[in-house]
Tab-separated table of C-alpha atoms and ligand atoms in Angstrom:
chain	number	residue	atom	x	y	z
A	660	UNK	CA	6.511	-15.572	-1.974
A	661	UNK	CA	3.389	-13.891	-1.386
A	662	UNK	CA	2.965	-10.357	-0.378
A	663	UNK	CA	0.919	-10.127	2.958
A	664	UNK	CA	-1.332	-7.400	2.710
A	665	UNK	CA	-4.619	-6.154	4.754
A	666	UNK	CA	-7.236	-4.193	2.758
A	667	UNK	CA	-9.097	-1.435	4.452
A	668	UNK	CA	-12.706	-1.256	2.672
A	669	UNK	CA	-15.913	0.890	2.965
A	670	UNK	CA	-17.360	-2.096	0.799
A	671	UNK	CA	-19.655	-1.026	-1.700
A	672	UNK	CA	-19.184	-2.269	-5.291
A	673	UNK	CA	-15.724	-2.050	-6.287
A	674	UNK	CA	-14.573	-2.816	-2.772
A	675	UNK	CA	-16.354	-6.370	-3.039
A	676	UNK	CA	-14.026	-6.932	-6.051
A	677	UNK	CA	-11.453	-5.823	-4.190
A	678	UNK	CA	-11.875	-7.780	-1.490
A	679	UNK	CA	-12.498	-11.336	-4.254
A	680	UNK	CA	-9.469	-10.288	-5.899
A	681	UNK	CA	-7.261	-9.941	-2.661
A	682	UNK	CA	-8.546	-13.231	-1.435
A	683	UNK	CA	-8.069	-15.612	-4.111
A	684	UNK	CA	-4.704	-14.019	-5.692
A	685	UNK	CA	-2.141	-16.594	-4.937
A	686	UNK	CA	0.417	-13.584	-5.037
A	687	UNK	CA	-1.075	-12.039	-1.623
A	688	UNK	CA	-1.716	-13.375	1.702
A	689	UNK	CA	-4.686	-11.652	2.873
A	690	UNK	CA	-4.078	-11.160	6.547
A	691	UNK	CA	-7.869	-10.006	6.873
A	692	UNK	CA	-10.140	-6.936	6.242
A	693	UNK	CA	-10.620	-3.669	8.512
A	694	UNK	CA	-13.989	-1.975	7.657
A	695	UNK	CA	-14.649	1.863	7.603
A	696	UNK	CA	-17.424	4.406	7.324
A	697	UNK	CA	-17.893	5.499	3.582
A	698	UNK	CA	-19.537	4.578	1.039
A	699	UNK	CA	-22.220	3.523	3.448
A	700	UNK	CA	-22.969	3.591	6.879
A	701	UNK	CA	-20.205	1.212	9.208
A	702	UNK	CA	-22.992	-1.359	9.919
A	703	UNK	CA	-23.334	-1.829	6.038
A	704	UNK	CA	-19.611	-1.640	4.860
A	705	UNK	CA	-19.180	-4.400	7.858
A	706	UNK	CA	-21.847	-6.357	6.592
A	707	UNK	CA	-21.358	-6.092	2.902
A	708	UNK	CA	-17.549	-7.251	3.600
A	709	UNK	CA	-18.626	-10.470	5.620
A	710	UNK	CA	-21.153	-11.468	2.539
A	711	UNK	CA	-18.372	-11.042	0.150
A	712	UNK	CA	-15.726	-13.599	1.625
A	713	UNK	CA	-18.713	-16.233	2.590
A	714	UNK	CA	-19.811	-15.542	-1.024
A	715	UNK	CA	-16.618	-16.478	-2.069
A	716	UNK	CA	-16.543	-19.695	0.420
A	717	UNK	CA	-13.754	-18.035	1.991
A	718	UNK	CA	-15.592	-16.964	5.652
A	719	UNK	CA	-12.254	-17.593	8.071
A	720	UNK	CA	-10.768	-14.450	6.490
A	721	UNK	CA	-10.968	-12.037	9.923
A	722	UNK	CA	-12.703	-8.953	9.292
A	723	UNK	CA	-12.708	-5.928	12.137
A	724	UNK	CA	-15.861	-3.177	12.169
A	725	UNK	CA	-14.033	0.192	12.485
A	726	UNK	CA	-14.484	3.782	12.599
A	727	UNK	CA	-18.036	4.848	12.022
A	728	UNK	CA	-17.594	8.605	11.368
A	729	UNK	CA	-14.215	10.976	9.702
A	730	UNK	CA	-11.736	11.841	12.230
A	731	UNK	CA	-12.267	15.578	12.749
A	732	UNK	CA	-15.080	16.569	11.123
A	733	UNK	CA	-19.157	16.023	11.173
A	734	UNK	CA	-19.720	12.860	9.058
A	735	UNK	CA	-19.786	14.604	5.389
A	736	UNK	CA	-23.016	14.563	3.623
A	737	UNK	CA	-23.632	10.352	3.547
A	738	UNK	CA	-23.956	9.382	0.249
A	739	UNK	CA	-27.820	8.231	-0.375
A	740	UNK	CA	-27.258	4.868	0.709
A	741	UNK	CA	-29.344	3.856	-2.459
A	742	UNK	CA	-26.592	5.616	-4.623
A	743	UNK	CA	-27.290	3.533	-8.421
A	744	UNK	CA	-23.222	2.531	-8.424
A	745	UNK	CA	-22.913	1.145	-4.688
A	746	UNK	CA	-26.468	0.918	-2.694
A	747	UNK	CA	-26.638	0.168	0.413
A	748	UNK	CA	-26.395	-3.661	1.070
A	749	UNK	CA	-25.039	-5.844	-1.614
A	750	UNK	CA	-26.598	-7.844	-3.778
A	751	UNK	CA	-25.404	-10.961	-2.218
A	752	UNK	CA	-26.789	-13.877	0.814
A	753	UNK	CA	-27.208	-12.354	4.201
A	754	UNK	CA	-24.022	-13.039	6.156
A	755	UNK	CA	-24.211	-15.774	8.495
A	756	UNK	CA	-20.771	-15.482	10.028
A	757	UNK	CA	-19.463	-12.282	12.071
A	758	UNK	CA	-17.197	-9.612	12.159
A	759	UNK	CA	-14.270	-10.525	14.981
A	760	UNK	CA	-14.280	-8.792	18.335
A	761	UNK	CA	-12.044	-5.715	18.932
A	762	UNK	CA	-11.811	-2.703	16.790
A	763	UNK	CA	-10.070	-2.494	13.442
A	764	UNK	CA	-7.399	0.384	14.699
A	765	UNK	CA	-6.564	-2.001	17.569
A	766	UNK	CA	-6.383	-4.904	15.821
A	767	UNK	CA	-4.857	-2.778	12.674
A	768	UNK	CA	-2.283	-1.961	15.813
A	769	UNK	CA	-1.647	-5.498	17.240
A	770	UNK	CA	-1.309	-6.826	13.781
A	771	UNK	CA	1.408	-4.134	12.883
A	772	UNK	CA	3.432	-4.413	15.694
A	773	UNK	CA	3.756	-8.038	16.038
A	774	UNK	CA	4.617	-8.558	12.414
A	775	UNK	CA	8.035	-8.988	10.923
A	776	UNK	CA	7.176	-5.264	8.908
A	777	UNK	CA	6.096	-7.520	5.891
A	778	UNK	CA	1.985	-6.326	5.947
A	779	UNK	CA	1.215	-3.928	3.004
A	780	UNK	CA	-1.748	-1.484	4.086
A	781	UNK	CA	-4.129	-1.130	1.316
A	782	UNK	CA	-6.603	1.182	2.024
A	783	UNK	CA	-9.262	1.614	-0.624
A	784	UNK	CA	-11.764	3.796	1.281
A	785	UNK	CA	-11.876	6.687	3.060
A	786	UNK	CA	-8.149	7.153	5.734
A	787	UNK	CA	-10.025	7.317	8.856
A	788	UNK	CA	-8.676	3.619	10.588
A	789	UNK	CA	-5.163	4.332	9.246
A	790	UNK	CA	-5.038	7.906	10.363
A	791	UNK	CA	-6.436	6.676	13.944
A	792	UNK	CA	-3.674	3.861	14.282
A	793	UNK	CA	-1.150	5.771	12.872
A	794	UNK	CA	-2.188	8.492	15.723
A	795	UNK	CA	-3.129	6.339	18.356
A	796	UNK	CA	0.440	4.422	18.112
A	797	UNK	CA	2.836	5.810	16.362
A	798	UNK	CA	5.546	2.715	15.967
A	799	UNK	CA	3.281	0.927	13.769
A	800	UNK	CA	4.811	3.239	11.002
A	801	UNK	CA	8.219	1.481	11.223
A	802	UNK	CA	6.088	-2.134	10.541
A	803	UNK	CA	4.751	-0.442	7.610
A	804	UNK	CA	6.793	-1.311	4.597
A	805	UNK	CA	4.070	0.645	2.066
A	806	UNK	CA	0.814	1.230	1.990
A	807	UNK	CA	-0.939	1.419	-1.255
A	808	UNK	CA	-4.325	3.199	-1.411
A	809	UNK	CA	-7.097	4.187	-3.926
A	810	UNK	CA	-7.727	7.872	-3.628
A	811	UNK	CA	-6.733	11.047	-4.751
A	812	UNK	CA	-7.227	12.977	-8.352
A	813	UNK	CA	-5.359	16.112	-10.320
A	814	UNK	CA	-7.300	16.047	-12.967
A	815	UNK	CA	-10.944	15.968	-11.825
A	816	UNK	CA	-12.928	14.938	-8.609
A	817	UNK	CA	-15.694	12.979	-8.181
A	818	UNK	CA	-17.661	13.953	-4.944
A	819	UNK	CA	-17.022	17.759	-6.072
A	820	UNK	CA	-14.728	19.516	-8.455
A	821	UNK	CA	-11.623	19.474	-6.090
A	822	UNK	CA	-12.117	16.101	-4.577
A	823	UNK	CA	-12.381	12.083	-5.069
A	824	UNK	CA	-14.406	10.536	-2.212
A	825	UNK	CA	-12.059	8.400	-0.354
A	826	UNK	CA	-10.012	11.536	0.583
A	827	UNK	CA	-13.165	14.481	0.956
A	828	UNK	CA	-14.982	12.187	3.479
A	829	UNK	CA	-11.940	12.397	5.432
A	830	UNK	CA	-9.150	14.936	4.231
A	831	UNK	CA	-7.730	15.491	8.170
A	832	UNK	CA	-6.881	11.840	7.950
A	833	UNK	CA	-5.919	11.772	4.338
A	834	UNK	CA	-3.537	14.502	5.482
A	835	UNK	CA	-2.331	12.273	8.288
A	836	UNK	CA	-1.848	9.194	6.352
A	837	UNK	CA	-0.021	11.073	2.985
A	838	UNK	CA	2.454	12.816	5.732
A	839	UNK	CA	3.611	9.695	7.413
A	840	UNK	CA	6.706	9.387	5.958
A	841	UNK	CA	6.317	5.621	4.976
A	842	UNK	CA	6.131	4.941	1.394
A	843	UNK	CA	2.740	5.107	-0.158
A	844	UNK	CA	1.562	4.553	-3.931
A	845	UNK	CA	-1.406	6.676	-4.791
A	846	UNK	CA	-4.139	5.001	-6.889
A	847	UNK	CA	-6.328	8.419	-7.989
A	848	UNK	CA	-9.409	8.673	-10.613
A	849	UNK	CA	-6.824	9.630	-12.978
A	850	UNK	CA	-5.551	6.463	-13.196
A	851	UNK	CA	-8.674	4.071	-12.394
A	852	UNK	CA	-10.666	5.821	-15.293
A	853	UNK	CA	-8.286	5.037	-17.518
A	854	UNK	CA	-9.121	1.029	-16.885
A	855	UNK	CA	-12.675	0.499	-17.294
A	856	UNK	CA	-14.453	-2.730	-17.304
A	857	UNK	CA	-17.028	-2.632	-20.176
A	858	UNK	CA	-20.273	-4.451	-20.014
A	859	UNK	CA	-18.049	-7.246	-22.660
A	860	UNK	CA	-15.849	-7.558	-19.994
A	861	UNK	CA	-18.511	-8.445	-17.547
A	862	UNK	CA	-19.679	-11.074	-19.420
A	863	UNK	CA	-16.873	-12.842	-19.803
A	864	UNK	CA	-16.130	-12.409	-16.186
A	865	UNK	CA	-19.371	-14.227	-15.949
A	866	UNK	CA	-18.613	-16.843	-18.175
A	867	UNK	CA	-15.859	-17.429	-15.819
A	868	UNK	CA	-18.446	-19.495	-14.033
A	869	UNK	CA	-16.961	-19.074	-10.506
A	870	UNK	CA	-18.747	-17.510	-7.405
A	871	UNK	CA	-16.350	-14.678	-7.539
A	872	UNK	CA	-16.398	-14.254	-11.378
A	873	UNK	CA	-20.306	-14.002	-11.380
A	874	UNK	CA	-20.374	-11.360	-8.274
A	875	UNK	CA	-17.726	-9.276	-10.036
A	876	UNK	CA	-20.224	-9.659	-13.395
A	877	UNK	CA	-22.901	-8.474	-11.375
A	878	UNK	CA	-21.247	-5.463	-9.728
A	879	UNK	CA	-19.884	-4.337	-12.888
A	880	UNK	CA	-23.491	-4.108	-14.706
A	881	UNK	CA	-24.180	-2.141	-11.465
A	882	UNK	CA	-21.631	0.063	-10.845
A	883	UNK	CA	-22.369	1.012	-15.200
A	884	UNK	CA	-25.750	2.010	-15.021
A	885	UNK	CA	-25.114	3.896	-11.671
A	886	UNK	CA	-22.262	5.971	-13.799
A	887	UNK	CA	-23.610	5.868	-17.062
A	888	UNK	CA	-26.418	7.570	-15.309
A	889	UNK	CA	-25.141	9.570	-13.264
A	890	UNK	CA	-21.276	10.635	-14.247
A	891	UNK	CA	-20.723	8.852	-17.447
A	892	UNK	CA	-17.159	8.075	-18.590
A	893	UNK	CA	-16.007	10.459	-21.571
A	894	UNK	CA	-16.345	8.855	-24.720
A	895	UNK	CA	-17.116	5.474	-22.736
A	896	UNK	CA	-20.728	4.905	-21.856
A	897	UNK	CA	-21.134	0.990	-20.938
A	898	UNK	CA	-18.124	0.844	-19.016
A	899	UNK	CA	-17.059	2.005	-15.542
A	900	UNK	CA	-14.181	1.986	-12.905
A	901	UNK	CA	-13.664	-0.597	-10.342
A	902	UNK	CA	-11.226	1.596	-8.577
A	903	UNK	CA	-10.902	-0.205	-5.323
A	904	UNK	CA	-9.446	-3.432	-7.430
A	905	UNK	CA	-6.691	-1.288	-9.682
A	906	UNK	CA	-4.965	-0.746	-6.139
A	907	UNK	CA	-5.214	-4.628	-5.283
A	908	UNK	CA	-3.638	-5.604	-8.538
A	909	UNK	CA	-1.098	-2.726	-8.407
A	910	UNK	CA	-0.194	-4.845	-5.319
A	911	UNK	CA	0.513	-7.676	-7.672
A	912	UNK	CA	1.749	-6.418	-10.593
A	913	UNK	CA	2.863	-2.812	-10.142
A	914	UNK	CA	2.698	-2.070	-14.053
A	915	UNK	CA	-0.373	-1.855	-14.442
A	916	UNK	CA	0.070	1.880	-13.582
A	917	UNK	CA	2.258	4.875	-14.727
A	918	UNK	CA	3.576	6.731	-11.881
A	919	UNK	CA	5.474	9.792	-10.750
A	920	UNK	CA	7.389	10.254	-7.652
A	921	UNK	CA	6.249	13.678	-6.397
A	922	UNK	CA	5.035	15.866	-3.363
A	923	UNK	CA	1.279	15.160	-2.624
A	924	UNK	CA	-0.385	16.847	0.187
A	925	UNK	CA	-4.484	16.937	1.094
A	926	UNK	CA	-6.389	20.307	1.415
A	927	UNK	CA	-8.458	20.318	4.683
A	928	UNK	CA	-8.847	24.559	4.839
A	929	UNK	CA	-10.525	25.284	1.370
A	930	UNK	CA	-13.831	25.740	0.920
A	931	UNK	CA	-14.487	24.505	-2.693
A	932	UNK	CA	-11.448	22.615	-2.405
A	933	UNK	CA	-11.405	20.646	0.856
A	934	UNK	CA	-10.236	17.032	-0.009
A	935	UNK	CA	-8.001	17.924	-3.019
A	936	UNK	CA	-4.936	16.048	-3.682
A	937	UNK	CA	-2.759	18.725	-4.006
A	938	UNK	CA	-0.299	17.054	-6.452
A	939	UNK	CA	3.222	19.037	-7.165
A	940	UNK	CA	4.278	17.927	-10.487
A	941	UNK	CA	6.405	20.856	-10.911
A	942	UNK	CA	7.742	20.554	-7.415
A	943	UNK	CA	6.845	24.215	-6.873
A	944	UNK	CA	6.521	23.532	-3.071
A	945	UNK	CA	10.125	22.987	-2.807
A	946	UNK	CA	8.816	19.857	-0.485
A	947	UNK	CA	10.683	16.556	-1.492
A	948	UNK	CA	8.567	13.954	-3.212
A	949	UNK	CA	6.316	11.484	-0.775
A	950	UNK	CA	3.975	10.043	-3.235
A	951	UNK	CA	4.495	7.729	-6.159
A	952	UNK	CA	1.575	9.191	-7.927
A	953	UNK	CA	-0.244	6.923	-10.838
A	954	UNK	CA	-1.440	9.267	-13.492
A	955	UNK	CA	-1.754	5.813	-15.988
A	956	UNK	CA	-3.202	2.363	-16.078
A	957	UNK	CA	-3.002	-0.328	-18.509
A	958	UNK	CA	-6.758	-1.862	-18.998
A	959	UNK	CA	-6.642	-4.439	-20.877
A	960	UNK	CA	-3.620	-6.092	-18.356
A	961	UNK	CA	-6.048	-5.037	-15.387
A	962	UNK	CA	-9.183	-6.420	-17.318
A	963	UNK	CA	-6.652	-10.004	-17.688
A	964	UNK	CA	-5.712	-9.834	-14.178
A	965	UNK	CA	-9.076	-9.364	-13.004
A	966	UNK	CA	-10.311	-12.677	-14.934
A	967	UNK	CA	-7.400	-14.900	-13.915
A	968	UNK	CA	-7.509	-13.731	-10.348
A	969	UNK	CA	-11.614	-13.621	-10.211
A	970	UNK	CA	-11.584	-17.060	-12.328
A	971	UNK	CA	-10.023	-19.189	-9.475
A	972	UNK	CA	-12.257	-20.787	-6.340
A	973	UNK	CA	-11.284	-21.007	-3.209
B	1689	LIG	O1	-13.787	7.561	-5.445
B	1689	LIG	C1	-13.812	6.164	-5.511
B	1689	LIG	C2	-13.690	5.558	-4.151
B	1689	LIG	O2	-14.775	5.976	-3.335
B	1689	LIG	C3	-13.771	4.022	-4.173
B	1689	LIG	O3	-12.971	3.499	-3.149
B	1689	LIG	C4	-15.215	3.753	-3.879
B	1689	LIG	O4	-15.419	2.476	-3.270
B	1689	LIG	C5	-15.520	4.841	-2.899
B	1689	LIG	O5	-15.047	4.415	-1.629
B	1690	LIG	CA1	-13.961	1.973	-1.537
């Protein structure tokens, strides 16, 4: 039986393999896409995710625009939309279908409360749609049976030294979504940088010789020279996350990660720490646990998953 899921996506890079991966598992029934302000601007993310599923020759998958700007606060310094490991607009066809009327937290709400409480959120960009439904309607939690997202780090940031980017574009609705009481499976950096996809692995995601498999190829060699240029992997240049898929197949195949059970919580008061994970392995905060935490990944099972999953046409 396959799990129904919908993937929330500020699609850049790693979200388009996401968002292949997703679609042409035959263990998930992609219920459709909500975009989000993130890695670019909302008219990009929407765009970027429409040319990924016609890419894929998979265009009746329904995709919903959504929230253009974080919750509370100013929009957070955009990233230069020409960043080297996402740009702006993906290196794929101009879309030629659309996104579907309605916005994503309505349709996010609709969906939610007309389901049987079978639709796995997987949110791989920053929490802003969730954290507006969540708000906006509060019995959509009880439809929720978990949502699994990509965000979050202990041991390091990525935007700054506190912070990974999903959660310091938007750490009020972070906050929102990691307090909800529903169960939620963290996917930080300090599991997706412990499965890289090497510049081998790209080519034989290539050699797949599917749509999907050459896309993925292509955003791989991307997303390494925009890291090995500008925040190379320890020890690993020529191979970089795709952090947004880890999540997707942690849907699938939950070992693929290591994780902990313990009391998360997002810091939206500090000044060189705004957007940290605040992750209580020592249960110090005498809080019970709300966050099964991945602080592992297995990469060569992610790097096989990818190329069954990414091998397949629609
Ligand atoms: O920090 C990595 C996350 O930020 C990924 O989801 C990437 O797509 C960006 O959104
Ligand atoms: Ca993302």
């Amino acid at each position: 039986m396959a799990t129904r899921i919908i993937l929330d996506v500020d699609t850049g890079t790693d979200d388009a393999v996401a968002l292949m991966t997703a679609a042409l598992s035959p263990d998930l029934d992609l219920v459709g896409a909500t975009t989000v302000n993130g890695n670019t601007g909302i008219d990009s993310t929407t765009e970027n995710t429409l040319r990924v599923f016609e890419w894929i020759g998979m265009p009746r998958v329904p995709v919903h625009r959504g929230m253009s700007r974080p919750m509370a606060r100013s929009q957070m310094q955009q990233l230069n939309p020409a960043s080297r490991i996402h740009g702006d607009l993906l290196d794929l066809p101009p879309s030629t279908i659309t996104a579907q009327p309605g916005h994503a937290v309505d349709w996010l709400i609709d969906t939610l409360l007309a389901s049987d409480g079978d639709i796995t959120l997987v949110p791989v960009g920053p929490l802003t749609n969730i954290a507006m439904a969540i708000v906006k309607e509060p019995a959509i939690l009880a439809k929720i049976p978990e949502i699994v997202l990509m965000g979050g780090a202990h041991d390091h940031g990525n935007s700054t030294a506190s912070a990974e980017f999903n959660i310091w574009l938007d750490p009020e609705a972070a906050r929102i979504v990691v307090s909800c009481g529903r169960p939620i499976r963290m996917v930080p950096l300090d599991a997706t940088h412990r499965a890289l996809v090497s510049a081998e692995d790209a080519s034989r995601l290539r050699a797949l010789g599917t749509p999907a498999g050459e896309a993925a190829a292509r955003f791989v060699l991307q997303r390494i020279d925009g890291y090995d240029a500008t925040q190379p992997m320890p020890h690993r240049l020529g191979a970089a996350p795709v952090h947004d898929a880890l999540a997707v197949c942690a849907v699938i195949d939950p070992t693929v990660l290591t994780t902990e059970f313990i009391p998360v919580d997002v810091e939206t008061g500090g000044e060189l720490s705004v957007g940290r994970t605040v992750c209580d392995f020592r249960f110090r905060s005498r809080q019970p646990a709300n966050v099964h935490f991945a602080t592992d990944a297995d990469e060569p099972k992610f790097n096989r998953m990818l190329r069954e999953i990414l091998g397949r046409t629609a």
